PDB file of C-alpha atoms in Angstrom:
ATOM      1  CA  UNK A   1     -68.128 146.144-161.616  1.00  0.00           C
ATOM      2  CA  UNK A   2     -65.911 148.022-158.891  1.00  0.00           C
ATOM      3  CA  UNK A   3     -62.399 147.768-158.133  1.00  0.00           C
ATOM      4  CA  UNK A   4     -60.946 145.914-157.412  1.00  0.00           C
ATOM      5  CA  UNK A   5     -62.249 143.086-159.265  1.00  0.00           C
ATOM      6  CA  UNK A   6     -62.756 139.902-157.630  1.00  0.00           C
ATOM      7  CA  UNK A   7     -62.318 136.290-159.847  1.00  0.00           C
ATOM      8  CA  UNK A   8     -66.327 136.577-160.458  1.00  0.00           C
ATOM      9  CA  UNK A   9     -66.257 139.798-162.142  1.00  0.00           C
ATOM     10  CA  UNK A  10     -63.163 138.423-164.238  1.00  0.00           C
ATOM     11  CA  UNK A  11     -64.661 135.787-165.296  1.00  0.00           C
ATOM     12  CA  UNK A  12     -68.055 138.118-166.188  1.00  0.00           C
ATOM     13  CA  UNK A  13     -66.127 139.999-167.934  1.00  0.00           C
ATOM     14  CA  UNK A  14     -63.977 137.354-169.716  1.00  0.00           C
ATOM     15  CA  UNK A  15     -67.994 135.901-170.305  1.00  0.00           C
ATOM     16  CA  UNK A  16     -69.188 138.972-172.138  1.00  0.00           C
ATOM     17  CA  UNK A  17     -66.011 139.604-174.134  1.00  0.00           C
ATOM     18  CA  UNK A  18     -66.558 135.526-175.545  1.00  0.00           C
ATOM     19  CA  UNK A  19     -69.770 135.767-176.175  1.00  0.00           C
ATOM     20  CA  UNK A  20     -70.920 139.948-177.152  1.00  0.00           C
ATOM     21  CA  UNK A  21     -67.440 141.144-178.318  1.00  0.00           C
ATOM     22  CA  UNK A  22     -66.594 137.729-179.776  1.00  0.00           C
ATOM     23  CA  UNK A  23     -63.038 138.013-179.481  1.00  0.00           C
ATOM     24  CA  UNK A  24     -60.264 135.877-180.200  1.00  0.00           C
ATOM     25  CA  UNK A  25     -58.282 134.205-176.819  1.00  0.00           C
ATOM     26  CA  UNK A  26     -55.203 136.046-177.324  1.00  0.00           C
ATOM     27  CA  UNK A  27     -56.866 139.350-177.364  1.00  0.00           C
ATOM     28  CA  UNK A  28     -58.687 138.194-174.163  1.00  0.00           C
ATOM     29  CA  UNK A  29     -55.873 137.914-172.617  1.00  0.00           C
ATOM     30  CA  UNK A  30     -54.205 141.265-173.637  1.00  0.00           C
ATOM     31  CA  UNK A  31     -57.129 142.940-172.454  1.00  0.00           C
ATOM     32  CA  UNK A  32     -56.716 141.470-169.255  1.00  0.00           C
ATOM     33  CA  UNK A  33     -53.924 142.508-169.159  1.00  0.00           C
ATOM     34  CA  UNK A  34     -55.417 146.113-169.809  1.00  0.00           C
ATOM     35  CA  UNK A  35     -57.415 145.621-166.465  1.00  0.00           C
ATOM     36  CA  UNK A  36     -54.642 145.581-164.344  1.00  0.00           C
ATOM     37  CA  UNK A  37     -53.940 149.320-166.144  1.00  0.00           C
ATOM     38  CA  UNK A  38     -57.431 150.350-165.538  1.00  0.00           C
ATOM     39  CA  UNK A  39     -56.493 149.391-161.821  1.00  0.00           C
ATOM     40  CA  UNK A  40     -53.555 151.177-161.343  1.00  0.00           C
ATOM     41  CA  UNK A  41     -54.933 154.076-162.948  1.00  0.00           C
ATOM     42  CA  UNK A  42     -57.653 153.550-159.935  1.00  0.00           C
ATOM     43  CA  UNK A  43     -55.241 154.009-157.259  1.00  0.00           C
ATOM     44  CA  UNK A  44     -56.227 150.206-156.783  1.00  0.00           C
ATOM     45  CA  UNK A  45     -53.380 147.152-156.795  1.00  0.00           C
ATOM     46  CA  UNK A  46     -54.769 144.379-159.081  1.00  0.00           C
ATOM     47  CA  UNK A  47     -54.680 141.191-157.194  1.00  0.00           C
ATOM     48  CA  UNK A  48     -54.900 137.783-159.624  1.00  0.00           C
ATOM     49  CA  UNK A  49     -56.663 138.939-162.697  1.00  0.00           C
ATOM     50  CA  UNK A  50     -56.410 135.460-164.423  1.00  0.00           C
ATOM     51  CA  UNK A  51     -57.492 132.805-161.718  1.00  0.00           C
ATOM     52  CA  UNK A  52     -57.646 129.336-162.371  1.00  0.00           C
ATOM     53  CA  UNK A  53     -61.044 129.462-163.334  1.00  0.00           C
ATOM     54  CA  UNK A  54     -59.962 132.419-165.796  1.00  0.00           C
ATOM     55  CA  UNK A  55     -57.200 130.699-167.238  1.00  0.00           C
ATOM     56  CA  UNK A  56     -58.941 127.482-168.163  1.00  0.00           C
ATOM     57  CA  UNK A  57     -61.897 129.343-170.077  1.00  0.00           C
ATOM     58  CA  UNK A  58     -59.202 130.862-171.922  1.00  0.00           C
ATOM     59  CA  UNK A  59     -57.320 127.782-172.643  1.00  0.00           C
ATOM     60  CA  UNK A  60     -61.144 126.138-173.966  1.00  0.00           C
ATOM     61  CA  UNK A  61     -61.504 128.722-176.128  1.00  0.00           C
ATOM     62  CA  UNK A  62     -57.925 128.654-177.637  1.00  0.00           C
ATOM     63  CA  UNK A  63     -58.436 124.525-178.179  1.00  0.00           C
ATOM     64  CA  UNK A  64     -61.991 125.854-180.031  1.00  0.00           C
ATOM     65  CA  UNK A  65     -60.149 127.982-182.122  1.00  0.00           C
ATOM     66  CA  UNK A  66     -57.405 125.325-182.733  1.00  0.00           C
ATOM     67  CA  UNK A  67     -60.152 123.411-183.889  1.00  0.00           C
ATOM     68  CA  UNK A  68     -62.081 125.957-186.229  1.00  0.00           C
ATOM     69  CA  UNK A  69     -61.600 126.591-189.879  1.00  0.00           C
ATOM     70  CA  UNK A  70     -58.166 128.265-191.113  1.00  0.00           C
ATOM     71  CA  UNK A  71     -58.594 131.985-190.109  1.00  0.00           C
ATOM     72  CA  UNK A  72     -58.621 134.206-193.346  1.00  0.00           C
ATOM     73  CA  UNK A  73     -55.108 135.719-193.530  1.00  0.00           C
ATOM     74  CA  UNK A  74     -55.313 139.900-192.407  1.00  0.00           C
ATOM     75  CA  UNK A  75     -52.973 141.490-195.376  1.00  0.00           C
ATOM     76  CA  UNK A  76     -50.988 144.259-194.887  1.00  0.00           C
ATOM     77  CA  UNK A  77     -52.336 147.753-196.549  1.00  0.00           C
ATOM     78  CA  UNK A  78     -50.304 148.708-199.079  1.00  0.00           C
ATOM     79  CA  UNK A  79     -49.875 151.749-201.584  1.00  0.00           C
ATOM     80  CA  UNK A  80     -51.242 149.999-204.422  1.00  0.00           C
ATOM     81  CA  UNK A  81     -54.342 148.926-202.535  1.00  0.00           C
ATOM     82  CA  UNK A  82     -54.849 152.511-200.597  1.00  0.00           C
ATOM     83  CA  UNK A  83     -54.749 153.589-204.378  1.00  0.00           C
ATOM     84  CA  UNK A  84     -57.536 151.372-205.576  1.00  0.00           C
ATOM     85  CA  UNK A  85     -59.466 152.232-202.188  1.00  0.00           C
ATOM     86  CA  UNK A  86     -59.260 156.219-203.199  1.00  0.00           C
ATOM     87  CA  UNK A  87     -60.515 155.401-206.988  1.00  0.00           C
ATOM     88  CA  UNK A  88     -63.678 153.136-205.361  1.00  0.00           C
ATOM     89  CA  UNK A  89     -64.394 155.788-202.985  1.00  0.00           C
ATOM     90  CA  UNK A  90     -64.489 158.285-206.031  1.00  0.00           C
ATOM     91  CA  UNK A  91     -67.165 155.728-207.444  1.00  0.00           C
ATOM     92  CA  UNK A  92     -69.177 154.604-204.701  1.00  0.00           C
ATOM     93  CA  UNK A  93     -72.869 156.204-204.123  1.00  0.00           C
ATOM     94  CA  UNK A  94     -71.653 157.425-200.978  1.00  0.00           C
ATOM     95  CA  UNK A  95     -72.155 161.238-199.705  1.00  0.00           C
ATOM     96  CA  UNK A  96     -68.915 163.358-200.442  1.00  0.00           C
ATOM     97  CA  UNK A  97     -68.288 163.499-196.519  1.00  0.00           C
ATOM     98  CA  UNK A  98     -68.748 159.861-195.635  1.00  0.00           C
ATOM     99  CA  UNK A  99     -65.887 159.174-198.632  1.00  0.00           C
ATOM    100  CA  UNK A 100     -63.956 161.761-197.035  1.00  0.00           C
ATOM    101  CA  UNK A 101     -64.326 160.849-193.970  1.00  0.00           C
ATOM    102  CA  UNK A 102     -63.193 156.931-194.899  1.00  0.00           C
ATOM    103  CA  UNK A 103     -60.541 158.593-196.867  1.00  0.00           C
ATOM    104  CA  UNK A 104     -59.181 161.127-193.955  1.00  0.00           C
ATOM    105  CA  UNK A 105     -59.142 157.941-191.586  1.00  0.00           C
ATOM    106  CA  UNK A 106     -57.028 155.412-194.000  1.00  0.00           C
ATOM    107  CA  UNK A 107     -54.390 158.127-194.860  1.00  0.00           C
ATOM    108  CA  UNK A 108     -53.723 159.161-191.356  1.00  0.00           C
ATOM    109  CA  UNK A 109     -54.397 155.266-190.121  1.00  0.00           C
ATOM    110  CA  UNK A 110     -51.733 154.738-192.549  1.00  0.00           C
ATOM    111  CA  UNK A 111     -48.735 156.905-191.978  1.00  0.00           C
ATOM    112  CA  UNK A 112     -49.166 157.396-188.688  1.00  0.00           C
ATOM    113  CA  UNK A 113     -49.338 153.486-187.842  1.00  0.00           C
ATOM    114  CA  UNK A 114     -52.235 154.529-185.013  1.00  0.00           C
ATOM    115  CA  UNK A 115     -53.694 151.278-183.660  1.00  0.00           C
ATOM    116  CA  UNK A 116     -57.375 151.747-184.451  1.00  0.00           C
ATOM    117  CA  UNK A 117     -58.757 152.257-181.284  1.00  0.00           C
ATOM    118  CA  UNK A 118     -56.433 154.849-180.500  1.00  0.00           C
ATOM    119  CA  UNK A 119     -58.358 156.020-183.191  1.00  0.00           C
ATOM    120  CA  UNK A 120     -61.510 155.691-183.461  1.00  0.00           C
ATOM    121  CA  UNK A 121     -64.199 155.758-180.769  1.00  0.00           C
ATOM    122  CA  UNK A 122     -65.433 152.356-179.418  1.00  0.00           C
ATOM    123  CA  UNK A 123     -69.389 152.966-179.268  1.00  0.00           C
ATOM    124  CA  UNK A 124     -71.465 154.883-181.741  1.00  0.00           C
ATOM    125  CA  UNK A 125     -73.214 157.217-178.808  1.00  0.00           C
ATOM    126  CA  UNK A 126     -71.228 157.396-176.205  1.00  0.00           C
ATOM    127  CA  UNK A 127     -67.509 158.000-175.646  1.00  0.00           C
ATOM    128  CA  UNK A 128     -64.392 158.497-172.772  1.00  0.00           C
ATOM    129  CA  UNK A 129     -63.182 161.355-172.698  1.00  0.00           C
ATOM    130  CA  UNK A 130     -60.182 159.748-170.954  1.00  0.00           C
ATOM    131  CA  UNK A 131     -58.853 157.409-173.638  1.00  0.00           C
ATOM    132  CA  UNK A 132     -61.092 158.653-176.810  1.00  0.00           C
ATOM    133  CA  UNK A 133     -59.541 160.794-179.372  1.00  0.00           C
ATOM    134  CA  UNK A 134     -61.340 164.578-179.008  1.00  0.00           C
ATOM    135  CA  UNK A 135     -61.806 167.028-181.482  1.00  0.00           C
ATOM    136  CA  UNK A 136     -58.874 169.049-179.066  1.00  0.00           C
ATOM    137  CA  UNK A 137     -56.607 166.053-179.684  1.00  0.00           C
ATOM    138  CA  UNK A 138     -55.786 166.913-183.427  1.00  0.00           C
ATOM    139  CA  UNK A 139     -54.747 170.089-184.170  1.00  0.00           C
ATOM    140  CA  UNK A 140     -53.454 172.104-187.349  1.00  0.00           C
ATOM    141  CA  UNK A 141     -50.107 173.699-187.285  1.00  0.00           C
ATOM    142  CA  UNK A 142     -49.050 175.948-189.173  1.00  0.00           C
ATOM    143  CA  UNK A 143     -44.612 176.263-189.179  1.00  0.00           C
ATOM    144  CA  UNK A 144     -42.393 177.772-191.264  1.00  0.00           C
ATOM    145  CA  UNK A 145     -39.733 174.630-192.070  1.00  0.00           C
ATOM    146  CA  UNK A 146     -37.405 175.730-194.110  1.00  0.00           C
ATOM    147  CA  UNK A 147     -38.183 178.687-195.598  1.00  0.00           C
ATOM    148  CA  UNK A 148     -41.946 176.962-196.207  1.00  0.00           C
ATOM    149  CA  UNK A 149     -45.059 177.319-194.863  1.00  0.00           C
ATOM    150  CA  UNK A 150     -46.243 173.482-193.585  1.00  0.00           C
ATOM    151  CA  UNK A 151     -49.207 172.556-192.564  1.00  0.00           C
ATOM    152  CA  UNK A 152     -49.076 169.750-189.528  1.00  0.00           C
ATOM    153  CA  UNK A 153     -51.345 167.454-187.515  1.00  0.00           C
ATOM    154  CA  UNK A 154     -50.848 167.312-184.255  1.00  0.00           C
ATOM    155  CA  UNK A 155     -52.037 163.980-182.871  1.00  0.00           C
ATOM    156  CA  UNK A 156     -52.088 163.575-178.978  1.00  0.00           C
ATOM    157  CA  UNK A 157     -52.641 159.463-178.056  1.00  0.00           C
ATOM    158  CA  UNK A 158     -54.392 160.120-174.624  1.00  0.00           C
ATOM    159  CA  UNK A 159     -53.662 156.046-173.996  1.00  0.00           C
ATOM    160  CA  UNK A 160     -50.703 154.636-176.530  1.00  0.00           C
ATOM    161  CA  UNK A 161     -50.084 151.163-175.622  1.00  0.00           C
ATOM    162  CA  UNK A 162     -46.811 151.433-175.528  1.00  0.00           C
ATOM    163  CA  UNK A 163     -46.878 154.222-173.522  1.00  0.00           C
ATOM    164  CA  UNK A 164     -49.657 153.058-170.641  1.00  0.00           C
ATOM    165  CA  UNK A 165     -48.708 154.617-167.671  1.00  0.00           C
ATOM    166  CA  UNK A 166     -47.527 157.923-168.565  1.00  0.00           C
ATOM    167  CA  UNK A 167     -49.922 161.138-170.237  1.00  0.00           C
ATOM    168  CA  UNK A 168     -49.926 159.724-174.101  1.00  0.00           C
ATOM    169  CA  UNK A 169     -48.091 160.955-177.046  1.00  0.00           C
ATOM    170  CA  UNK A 170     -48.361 163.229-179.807  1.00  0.00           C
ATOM    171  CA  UNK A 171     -47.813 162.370-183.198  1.00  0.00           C
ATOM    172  CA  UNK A 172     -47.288 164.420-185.787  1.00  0.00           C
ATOM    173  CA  UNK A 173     -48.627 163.862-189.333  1.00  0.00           C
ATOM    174  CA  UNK A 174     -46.990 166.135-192.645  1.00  0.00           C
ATOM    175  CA  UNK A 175     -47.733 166.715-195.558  1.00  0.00           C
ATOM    176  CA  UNK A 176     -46.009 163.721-197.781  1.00  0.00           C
ATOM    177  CA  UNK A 177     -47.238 164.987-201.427  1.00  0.00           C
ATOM    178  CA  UNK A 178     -48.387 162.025-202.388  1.00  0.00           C
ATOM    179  CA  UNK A 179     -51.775 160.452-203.141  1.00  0.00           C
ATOM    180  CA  UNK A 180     -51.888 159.270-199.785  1.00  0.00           C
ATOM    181  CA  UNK A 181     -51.554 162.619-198.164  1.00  0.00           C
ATOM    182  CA  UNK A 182     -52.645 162.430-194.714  1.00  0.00           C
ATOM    183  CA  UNK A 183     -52.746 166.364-194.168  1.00  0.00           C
ATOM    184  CA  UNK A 184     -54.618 166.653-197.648  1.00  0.00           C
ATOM    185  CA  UNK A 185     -57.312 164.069-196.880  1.00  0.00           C
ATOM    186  CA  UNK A 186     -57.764 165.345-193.590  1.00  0.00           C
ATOM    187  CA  UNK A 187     -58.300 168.879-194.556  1.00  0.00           C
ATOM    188  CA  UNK A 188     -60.745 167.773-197.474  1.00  0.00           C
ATOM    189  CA  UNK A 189     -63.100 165.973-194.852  1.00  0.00           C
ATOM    190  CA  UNK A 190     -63.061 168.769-192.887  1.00  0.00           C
ATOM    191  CA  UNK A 191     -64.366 171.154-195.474  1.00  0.00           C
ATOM    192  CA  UNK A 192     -66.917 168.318-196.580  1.00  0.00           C
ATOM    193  CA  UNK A 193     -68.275 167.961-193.391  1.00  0.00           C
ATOM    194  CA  UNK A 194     -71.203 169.818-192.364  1.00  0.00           C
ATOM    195  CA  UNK A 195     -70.887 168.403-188.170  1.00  0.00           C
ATOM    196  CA  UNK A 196     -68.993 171.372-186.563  1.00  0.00           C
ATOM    197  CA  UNK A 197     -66.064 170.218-184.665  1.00  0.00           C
ATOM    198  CA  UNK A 198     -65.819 170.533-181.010  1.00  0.00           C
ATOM    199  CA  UNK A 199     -63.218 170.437-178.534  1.00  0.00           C
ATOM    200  CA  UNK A 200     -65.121 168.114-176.244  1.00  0.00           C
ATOM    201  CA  UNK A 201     -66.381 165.678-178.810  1.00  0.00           C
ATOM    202  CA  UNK A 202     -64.970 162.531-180.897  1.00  0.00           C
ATOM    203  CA  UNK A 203     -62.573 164.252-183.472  1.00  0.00           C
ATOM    204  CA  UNK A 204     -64.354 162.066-185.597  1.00  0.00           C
ATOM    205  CA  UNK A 205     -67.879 161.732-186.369  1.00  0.00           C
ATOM    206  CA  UNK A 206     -70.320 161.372-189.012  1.00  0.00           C
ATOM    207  CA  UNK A 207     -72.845 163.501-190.604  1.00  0.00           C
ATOM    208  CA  UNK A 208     -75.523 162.574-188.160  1.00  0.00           C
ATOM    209  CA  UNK A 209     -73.345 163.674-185.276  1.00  0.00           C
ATOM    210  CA  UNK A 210     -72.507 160.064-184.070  1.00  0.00           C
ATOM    211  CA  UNK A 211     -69.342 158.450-183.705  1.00  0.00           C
ATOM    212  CA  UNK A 212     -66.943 156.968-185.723  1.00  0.00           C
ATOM    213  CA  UNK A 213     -66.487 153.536-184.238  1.00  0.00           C
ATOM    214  CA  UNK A 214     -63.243 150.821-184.987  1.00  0.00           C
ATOM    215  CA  UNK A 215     -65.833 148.746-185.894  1.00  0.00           C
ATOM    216  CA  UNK A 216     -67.801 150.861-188.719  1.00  0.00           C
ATOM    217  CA  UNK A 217     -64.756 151.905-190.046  1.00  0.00           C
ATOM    218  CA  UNK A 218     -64.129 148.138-190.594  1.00  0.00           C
ATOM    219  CA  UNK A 219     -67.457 147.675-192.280  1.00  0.00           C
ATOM    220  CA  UNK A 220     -67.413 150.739-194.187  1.00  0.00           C
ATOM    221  CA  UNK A 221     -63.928 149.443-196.087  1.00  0.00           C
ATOM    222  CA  UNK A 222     -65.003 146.020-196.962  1.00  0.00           C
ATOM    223  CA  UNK A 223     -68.025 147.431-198.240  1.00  0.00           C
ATOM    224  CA  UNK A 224     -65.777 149.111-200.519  1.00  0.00           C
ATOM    225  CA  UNK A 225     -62.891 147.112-201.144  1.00  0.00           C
ATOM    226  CA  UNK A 226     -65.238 143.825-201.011  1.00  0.00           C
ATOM    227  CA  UNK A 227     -66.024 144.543-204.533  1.00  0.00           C
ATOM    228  CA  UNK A 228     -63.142 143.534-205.932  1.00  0.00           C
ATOM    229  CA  UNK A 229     -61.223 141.933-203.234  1.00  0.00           C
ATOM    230  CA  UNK A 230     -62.549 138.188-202.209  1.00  0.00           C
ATOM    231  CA  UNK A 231     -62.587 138.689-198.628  1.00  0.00           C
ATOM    232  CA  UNK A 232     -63.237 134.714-198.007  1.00  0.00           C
ATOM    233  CA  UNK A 233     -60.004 134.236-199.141  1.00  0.00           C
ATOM    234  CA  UNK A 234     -57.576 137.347-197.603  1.00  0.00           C
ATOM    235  CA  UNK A 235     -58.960 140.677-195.735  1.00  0.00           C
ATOM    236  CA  UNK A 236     -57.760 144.507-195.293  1.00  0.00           C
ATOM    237  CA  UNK A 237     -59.276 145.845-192.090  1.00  0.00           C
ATOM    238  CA  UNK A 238     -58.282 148.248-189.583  1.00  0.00           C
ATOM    239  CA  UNK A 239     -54.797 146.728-188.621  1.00  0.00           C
ATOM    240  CA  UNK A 240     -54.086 146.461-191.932  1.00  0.00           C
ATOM    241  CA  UNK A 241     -53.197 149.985-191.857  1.00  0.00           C
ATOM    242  CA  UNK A 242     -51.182 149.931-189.058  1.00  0.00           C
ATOM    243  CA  UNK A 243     -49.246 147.026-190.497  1.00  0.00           C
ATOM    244  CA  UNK A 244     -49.045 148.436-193.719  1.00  0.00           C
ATOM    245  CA  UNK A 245     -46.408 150.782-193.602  1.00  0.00           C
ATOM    246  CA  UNK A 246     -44.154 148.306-191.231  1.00  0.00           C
ATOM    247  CA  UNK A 247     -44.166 146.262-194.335  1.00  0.00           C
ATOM    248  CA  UNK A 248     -43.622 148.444-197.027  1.00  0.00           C
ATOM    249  CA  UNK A 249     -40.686 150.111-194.738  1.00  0.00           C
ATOM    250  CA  UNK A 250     -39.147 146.290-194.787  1.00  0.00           C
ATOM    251  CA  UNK A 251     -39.701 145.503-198.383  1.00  0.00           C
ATOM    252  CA  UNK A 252     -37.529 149.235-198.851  1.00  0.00           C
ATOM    253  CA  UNK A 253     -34.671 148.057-196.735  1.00  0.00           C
ATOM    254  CA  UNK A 254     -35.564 150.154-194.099  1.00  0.00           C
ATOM    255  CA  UNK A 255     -33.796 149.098-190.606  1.00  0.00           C
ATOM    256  CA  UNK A 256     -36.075 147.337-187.624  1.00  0.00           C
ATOM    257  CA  UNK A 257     -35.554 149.947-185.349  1.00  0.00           C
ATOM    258  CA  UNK A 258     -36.517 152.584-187.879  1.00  0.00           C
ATOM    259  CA  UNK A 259     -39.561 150.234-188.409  1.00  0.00           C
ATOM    260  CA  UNK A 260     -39.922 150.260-184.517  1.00  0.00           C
ATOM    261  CA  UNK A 261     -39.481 153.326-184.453  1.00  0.00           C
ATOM    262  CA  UNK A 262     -42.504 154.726-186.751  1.00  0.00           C
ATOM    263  CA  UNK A 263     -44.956 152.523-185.567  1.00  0.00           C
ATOM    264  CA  UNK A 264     -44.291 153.144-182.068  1.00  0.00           C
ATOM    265  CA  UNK A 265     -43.818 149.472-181.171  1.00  0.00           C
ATOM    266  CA  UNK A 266     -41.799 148.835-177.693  1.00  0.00           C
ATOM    267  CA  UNK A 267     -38.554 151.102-178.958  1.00  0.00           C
ATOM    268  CA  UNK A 268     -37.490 154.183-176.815  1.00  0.00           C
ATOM    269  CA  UNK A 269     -35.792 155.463-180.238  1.00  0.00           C
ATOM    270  CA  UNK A 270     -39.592 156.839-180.881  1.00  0.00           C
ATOM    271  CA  UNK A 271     -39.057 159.370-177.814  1.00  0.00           C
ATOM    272  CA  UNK A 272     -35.739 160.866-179.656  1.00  0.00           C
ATOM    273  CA  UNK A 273     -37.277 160.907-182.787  1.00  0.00           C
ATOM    274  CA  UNK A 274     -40.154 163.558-181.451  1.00  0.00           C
ATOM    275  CA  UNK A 275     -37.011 165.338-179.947  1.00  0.00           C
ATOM    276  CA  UNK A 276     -35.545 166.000-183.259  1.00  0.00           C
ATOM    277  CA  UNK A 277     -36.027 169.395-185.362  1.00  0.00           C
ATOM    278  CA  UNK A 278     -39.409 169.610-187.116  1.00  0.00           C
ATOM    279  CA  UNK A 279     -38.002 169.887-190.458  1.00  0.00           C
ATOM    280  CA  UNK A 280     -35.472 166.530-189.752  1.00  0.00           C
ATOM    281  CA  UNK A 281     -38.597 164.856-189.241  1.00  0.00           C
ATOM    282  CA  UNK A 282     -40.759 166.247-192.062  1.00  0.00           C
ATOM    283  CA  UNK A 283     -37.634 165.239-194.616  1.00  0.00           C
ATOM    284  CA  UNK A 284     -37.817 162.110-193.071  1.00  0.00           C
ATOM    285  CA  UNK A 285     -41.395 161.244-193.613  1.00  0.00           C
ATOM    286  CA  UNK A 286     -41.255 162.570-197.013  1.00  0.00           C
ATOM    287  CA  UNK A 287     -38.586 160.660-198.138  1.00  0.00           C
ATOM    288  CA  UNK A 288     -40.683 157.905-196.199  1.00  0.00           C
ATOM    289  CA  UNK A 289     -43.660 158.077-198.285  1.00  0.00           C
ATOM    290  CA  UNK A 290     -41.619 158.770-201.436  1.00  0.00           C
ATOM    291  CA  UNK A 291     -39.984 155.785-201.070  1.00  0.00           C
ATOM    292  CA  UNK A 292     -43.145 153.163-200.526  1.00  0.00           C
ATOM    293  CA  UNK A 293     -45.168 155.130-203.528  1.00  0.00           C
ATOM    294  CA  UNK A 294     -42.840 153.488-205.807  1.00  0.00           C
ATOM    295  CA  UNK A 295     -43.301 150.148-204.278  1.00  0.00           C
TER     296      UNK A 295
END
């Protein structure tokens, strides 16, 4: 591949996402969409990314789909559920870090609404440093708020879809005092953990010193959850997480662009929010997370 691409390294590439990443056509097309980024972040102008060629693969595969089985339905994550997931964790045969680790990841998937692969690296041995999230990317604050001592994650999105062209965003995770405690969980997995963590390396990784991919992390939780939940019939996987607190935030009469406005989706409001006073927002996502608990 070189840039810029020409219609038969499209359609290569629109080949190998079909048949080895065996994605749907609608995310085909969004990450097509994500090649004209990769071009402009080249110095390169993307010429016709979706040729005729292109588009009527596409289109085949779409009529294929049409014609498959109903899709199971992807549920939203909700506190109930991230409550059983903790207590089959506890159970499960699994090494204290790997439950921690699963753990760490849900909670801070959760309420920070991150978009997995913002996440998560995408291959088990090797990683971008341009667009994975390093061990430098998260980082504990400590701030007097209030007359308190907090503890904070610092989360720096090195490539937020929403926010392609620019240099990321940081999010930043407090403590909510709840079960679901993303600054709790992520502390525990640290002192579990054996790996040291480095500056230059995947901020998360297993005990073996590989990474944590979108794709484990989806195995890993219906291993889990797939012993009580009938995943032939309805599914929690890595979006469910980001969905999750969307929905909870509607079903507690929350307003859309609030909604928007915590997951990050398409709303400038996002930019003023991480303007406001540290202890505004850490009220905020306290009350937040009080507030779904009891849903």
């Amino acid at each position: 591949m070189s840039f810029p691409m020409d219609d038969r390294m499209v359609l290569a590439y629109v080949g190998w996402l079909i048949a080895v990443r065996k994605v749907s056509s609608a995310t085909i097309s969004q990450y097509i969409s994500g090649l004209r980024v990769a071009h402009l972040k080249q110095g390169v102008m993307p010429g016709n990314l979706k040729p005729a060629l292109v588009a009527a693969v596409i289109k085949g595969k779409e009529h294929k789909e049409g014609k498959s089985e109903t899709k199971i339905p992807r549920l939203a994550m909700s506190i109930p559920v991230m409550r059983l997931l903790k207590a089959l964790l506890t159970q499960s045969s699994m090494a204290l870090a790997d439950k921690r680790l699963l753990w760490a990841i849900s909670c801070m998937a959760f309420h920070g609404s991150f978009r997995i692969h913002e996440f998560l690296s995408i291959s088990t041995n090797t990683f971008d440093p341009t667009t994975t999230l390093l061990g430098c990317n998260v980082r504990k604050l400590e701030q007097d708020i209030d007359g308190t001592k907090e503890i904070i994650l610092a989360v720096h999105l090195k490539c937020p879809k929403e926010d392609k062209l620019q240099q990321g965003v940081t999010v930043e995770l407090f403590s909510t005092k709840t079960v679901t405690c993303p600054v709790t969980a992520w502390l525990k997995w640290k002192k579990a953990s054996k790996v040291a963590s480095s500056p230059t390396k995947p901020a998360f990784r297993r005990e073996d010193g590989s990474c944590m991919t979108g794709n484990k992390f989806n195995i890993e939780i219906k291993s889990v959850l797939g012993k009580v939940i009938n995943y032939n019939s309805k599914k929690y996987l890595s979006h469910s997480f980001r969905a999750g607190l969307a929905s909870m935030m509607a079903s507690a009469g929350y307003r859309d662009e609030e909604i928007m406005r915590q997951g990050r989706w398409h709303s400038s409001a996002f930019k003023l929010y991480c303007k406001t006073g540290r202890a505004s927002r850490l009220r905020e996502q306290r009350d937040l997370a009080l507030k779904v608990s009891q849903i």
